[in-house]
PDB file of C-alpha atoms in Angstrom:
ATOM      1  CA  UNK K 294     -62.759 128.100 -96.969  1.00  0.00           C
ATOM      2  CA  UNK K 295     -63.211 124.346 -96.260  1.00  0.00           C
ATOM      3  CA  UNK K 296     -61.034 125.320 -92.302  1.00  0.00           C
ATOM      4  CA  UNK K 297     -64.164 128.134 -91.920  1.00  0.00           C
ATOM      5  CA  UNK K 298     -66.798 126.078 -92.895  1.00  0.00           C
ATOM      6  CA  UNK K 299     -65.712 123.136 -90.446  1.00  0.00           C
ATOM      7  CA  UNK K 300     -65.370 125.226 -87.920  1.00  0.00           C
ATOM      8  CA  UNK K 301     -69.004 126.737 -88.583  1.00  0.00           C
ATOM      9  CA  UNK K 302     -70.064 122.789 -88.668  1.00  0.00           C
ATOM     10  CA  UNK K 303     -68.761 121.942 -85.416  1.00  0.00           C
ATOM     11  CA  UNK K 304     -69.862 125.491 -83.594  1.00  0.00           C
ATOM     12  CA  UNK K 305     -73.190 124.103 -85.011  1.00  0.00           C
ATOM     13  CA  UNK K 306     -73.112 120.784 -83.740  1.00  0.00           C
ATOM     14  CA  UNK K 307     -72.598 121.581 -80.603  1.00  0.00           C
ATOM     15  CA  UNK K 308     -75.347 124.397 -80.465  1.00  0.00           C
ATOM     16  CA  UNK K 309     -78.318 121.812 -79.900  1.00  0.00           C
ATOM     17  CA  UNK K 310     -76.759 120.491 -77.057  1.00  0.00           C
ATOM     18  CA  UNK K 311     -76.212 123.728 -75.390  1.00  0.00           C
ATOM     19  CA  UNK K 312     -79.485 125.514 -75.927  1.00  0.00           C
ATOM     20  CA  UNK K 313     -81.544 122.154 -74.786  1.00  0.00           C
ATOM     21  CA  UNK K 314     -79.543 122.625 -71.421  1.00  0.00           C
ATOM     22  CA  UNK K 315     -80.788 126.552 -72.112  1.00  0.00           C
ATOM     23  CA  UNK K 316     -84.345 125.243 -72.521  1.00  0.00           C
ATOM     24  CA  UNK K 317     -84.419 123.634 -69.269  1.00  0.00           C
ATOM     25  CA  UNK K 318     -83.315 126.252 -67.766  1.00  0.00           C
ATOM     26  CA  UNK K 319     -86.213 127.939 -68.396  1.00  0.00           C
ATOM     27  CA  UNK K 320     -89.107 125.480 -66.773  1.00  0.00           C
ATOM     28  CA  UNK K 321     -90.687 125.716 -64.081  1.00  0.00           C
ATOM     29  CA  UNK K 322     -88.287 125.885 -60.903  1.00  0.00           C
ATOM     30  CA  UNK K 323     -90.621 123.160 -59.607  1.00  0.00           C
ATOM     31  CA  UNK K 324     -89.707 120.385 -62.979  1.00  0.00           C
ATOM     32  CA  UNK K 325     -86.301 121.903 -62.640  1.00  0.00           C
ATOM     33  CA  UNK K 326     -85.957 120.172 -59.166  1.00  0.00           C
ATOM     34  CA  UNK K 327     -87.496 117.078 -60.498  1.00  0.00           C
ATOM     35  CA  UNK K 328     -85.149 116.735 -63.277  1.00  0.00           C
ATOM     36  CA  UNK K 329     -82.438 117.515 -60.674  1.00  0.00           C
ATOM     37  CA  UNK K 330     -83.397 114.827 -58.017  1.00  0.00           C
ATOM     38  CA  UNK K 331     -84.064 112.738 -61.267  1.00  0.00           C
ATOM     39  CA  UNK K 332     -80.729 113.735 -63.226  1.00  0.00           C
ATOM     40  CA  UNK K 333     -78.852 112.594 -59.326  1.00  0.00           C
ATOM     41  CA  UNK K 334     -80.864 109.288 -59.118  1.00  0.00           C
ATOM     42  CA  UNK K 335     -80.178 108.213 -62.194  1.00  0.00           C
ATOM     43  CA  UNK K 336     -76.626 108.782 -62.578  1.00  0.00           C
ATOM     44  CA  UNK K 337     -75.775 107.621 -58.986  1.00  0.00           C
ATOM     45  CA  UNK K 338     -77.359 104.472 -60.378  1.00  0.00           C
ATOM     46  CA  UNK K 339     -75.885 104.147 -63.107  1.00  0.00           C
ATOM     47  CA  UNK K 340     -72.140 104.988 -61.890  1.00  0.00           C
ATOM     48  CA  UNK K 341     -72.942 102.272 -58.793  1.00  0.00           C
ATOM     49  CA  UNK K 342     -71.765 105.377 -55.792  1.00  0.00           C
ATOM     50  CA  UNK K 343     -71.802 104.333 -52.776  1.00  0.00           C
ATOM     51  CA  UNK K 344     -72.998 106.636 -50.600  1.00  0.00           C
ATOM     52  CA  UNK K 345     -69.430 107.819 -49.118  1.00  0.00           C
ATOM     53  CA  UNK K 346     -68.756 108.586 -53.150  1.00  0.00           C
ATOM     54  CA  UNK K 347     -71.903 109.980 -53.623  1.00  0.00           C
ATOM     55  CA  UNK K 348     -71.252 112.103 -50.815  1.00  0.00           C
ATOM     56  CA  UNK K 349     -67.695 113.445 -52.030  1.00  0.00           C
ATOM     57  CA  UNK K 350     -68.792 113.489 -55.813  1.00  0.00           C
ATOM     58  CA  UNK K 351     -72.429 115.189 -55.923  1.00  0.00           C
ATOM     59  CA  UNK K 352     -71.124 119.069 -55.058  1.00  0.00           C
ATOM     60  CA  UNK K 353     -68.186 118.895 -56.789  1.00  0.00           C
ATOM     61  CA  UNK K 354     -70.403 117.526 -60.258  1.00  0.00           C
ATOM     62  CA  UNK K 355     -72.769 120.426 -58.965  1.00  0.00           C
ATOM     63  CA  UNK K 356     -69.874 123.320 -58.685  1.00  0.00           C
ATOM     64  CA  UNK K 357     -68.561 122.021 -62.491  1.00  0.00           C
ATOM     65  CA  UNK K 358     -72.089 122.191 -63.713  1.00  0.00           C
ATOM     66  CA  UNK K 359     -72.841 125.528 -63.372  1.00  0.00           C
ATOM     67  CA  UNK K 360     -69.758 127.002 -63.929  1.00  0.00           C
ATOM     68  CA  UNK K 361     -70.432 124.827 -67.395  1.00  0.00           C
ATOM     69  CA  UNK K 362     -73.706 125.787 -67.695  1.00  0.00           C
ATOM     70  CA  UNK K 363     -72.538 129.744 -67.163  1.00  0.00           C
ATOM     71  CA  UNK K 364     -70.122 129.306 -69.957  1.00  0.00           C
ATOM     72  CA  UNK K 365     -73.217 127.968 -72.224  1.00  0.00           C
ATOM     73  CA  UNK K 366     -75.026 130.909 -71.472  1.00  0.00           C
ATOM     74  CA  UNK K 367     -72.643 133.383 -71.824  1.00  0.00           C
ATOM     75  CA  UNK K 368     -72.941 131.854 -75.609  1.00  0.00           C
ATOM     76  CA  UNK K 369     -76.381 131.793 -75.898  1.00  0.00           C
ATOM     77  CA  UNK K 370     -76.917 135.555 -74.789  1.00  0.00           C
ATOM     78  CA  UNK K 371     -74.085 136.487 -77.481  1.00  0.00           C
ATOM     79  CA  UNK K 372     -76.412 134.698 -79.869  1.00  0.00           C
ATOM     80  CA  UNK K 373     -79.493 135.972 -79.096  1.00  0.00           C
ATOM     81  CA  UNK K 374     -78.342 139.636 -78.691  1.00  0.00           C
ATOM     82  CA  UNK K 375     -75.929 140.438 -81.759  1.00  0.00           C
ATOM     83  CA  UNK K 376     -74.539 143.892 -82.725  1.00  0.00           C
ATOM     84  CA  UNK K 377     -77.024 145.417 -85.104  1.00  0.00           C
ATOM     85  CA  UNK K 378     -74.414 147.776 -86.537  1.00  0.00           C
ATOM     86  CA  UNK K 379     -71.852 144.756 -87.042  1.00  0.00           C
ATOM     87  CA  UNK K 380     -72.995 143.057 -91.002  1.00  0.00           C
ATOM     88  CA  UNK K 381     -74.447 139.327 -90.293  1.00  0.00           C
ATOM     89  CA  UNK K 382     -71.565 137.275 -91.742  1.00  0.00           C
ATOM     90  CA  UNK K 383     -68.946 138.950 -89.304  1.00  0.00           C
ATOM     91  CA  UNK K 384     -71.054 138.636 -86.249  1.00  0.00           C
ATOM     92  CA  UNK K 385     -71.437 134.938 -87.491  1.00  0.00           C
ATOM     93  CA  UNK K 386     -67.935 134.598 -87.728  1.00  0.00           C
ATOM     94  CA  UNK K 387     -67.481 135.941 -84.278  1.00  0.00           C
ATOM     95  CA  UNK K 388     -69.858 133.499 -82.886  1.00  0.00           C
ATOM     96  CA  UNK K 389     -68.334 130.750 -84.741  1.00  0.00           C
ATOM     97  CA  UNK K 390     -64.907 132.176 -82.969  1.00  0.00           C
ATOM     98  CA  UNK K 391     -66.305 132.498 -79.542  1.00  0.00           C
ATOM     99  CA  UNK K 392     -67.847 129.166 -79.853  1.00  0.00           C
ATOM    100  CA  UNK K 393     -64.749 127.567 -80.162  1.00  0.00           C
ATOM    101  CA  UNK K 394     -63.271 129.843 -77.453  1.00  0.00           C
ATOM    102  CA  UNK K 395     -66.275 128.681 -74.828  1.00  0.00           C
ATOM    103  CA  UNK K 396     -65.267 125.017 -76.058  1.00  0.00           C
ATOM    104  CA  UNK K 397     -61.532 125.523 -74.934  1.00  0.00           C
ATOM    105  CA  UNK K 398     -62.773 126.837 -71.594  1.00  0.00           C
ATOM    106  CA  UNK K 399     -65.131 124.283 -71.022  1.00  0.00           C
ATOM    107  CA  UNK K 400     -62.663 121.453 -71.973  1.00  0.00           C
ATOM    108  CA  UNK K 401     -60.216 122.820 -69.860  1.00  0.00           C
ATOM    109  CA  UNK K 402     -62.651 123.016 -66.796  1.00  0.00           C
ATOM    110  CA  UNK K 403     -63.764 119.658 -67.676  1.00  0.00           C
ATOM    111  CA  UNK K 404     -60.211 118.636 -66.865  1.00  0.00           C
ATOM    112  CA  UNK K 405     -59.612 120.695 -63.786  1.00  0.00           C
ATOM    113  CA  UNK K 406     -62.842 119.321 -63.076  1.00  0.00           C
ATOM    114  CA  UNK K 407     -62.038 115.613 -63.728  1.00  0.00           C
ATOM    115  CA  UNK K 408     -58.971 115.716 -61.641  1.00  0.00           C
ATOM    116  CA  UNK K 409     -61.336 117.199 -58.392  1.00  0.00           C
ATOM    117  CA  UNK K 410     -63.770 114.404 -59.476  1.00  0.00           C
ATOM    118  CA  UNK K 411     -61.046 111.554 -59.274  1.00  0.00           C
ATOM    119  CA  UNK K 412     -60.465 112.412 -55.534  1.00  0.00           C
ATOM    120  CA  UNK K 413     -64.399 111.470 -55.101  1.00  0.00           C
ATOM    121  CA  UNK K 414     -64.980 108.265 -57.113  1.00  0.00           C
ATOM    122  CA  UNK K 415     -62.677 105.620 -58.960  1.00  0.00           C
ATOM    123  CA  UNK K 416     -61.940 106.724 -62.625  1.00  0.00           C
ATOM    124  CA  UNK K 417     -63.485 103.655 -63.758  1.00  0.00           C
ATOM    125  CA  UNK K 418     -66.807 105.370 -62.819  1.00  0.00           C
ATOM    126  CA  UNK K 419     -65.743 108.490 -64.120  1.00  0.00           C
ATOM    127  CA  UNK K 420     -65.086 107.090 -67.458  1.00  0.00           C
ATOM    128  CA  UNK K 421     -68.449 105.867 -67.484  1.00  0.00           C
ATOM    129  CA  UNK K 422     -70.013 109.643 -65.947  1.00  0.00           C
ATOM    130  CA  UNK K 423     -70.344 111.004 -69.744  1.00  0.00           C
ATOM    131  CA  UNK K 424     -72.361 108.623 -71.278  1.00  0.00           C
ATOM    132  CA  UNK K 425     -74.784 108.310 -68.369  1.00  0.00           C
ATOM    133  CA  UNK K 426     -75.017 111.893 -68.830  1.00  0.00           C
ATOM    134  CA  UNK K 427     -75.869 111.531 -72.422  1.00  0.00           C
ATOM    135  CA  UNK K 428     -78.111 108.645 -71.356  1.00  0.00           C
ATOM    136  CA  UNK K 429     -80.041 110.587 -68.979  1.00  0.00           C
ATOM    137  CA  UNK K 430     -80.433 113.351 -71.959  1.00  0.00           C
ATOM    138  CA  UNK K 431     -81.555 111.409 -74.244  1.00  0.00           C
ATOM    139  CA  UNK K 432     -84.734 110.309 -71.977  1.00  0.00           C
ATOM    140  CA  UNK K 433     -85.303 113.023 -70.550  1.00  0.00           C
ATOM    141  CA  UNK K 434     -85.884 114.380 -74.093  1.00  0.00           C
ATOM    142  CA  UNK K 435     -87.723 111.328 -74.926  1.00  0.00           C
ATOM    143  CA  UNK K 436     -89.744 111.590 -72.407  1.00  0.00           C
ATOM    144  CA  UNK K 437     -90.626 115.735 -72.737  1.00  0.00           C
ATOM    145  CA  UNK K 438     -91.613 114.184 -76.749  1.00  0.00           C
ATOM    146  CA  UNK K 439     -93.680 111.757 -75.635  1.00  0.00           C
ATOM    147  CA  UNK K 440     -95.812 113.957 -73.369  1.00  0.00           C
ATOM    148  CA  UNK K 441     -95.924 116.860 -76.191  1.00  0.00           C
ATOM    149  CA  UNK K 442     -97.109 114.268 -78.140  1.00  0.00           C
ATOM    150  CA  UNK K 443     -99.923 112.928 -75.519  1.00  0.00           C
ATOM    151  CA  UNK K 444    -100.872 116.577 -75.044  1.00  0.00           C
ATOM    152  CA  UNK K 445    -101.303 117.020 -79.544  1.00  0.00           C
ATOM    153  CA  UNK K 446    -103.368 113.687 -78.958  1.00  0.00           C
ATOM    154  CA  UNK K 447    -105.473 114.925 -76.166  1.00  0.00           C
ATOM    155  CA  UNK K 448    -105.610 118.369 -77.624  1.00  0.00           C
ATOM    156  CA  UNK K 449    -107.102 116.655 -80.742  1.00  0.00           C
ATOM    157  CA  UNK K 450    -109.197 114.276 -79.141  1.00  0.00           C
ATOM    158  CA  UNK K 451    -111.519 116.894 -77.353  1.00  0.00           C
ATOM    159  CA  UNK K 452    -111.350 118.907 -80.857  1.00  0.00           C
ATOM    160  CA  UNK K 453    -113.120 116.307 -82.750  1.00  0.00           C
ATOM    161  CA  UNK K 454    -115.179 115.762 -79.790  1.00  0.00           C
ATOM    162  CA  UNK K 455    -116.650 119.825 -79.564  1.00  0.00           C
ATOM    163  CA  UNK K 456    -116.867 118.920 -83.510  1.00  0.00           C
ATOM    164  CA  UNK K 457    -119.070 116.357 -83.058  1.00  0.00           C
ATOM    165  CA  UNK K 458    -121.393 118.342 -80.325  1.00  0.00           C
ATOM    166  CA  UNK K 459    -121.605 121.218 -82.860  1.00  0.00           C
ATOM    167  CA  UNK K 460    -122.875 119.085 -85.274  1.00  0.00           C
ATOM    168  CA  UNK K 461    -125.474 117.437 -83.177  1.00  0.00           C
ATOM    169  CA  UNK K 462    -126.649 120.733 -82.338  1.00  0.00           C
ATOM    170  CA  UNK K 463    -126.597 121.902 -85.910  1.00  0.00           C
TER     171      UNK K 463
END
């Protein structure tokens, strides 16, 4: 019981993570290319490439992408689309099973990946590629709050405002 119910506890860890990546992919091609050209400006920056590295590393980090971002999905449409004749806690288990199986896969592209990467850029700048992914993840959500947040405030703003007008008229 307690192996099943970490396993259920990491599968949902890592869920978030995957299905804000799922989000994204669902904008607007044109904020999708922002956050692309924004995604390879800041991580250039923050790894210091060169532009001979950035050169050799930027279609190889593309290629390992979306072959990640295929294995995310083929999760998420599992998820979305269970088997109606299959009861919920076995199609729960079988999510928490194929979870763990789309982990394995991605871990071990991650290291095919890592060794194509290496031929690019110094592993010093690898080692420091994750967390300026994470970094640019965590502002990019930051900044997608922040404007849902200006939008509730503006949204509320010109509410009050027709209030007031349909008052005065009153």
């Amino acid at each position: 019981m307690k192996k099943l119910f970490t396993i259920i506890l990491v599968s949902l860890l890592t869920v978030p993570a995957w299905s804000q990546e799922e989000e994204l992919a669902k904008m607007d091609p044109k904020a999708q290319e922002k956050i692309k050209a924004a995604r390879i400006a800041f991580i250039t920056d923050r790894l210091g490439l060169t532009p001979e590295e950035a050169e050799r590393f930027w279609p190889i980090y593309r290629e390992f992408s979306n072959k990640r971002m295929e294995l995310r999905q083929q999760f998420e449409q599992v998820r979305k689309n269970p088997d109606p004749a299959k009861p919920k806690e076995e199609t729960e288990r079988e999510l928490v099973e194929l979870g763990l199986q789309l982990k394995q896969q991605e871990l071990d592209l991650e290291k095919d990946y890592s060794k194509r990467i290496l031929t690019a850029i110094p592993a010093q700048k690898l080692m420091a590629l994750k967390t300026a992914e994470d970094d640019f993840r965590r502002l990019l959500i930051q900044q997608i709050q922040q404007r849902q947040l200006q939008q509730q405030r503006k949204q509320q703003l010109q509410e009050r405002n027709e209030q007031r007008l349909r008052q005065r008229n009153n």
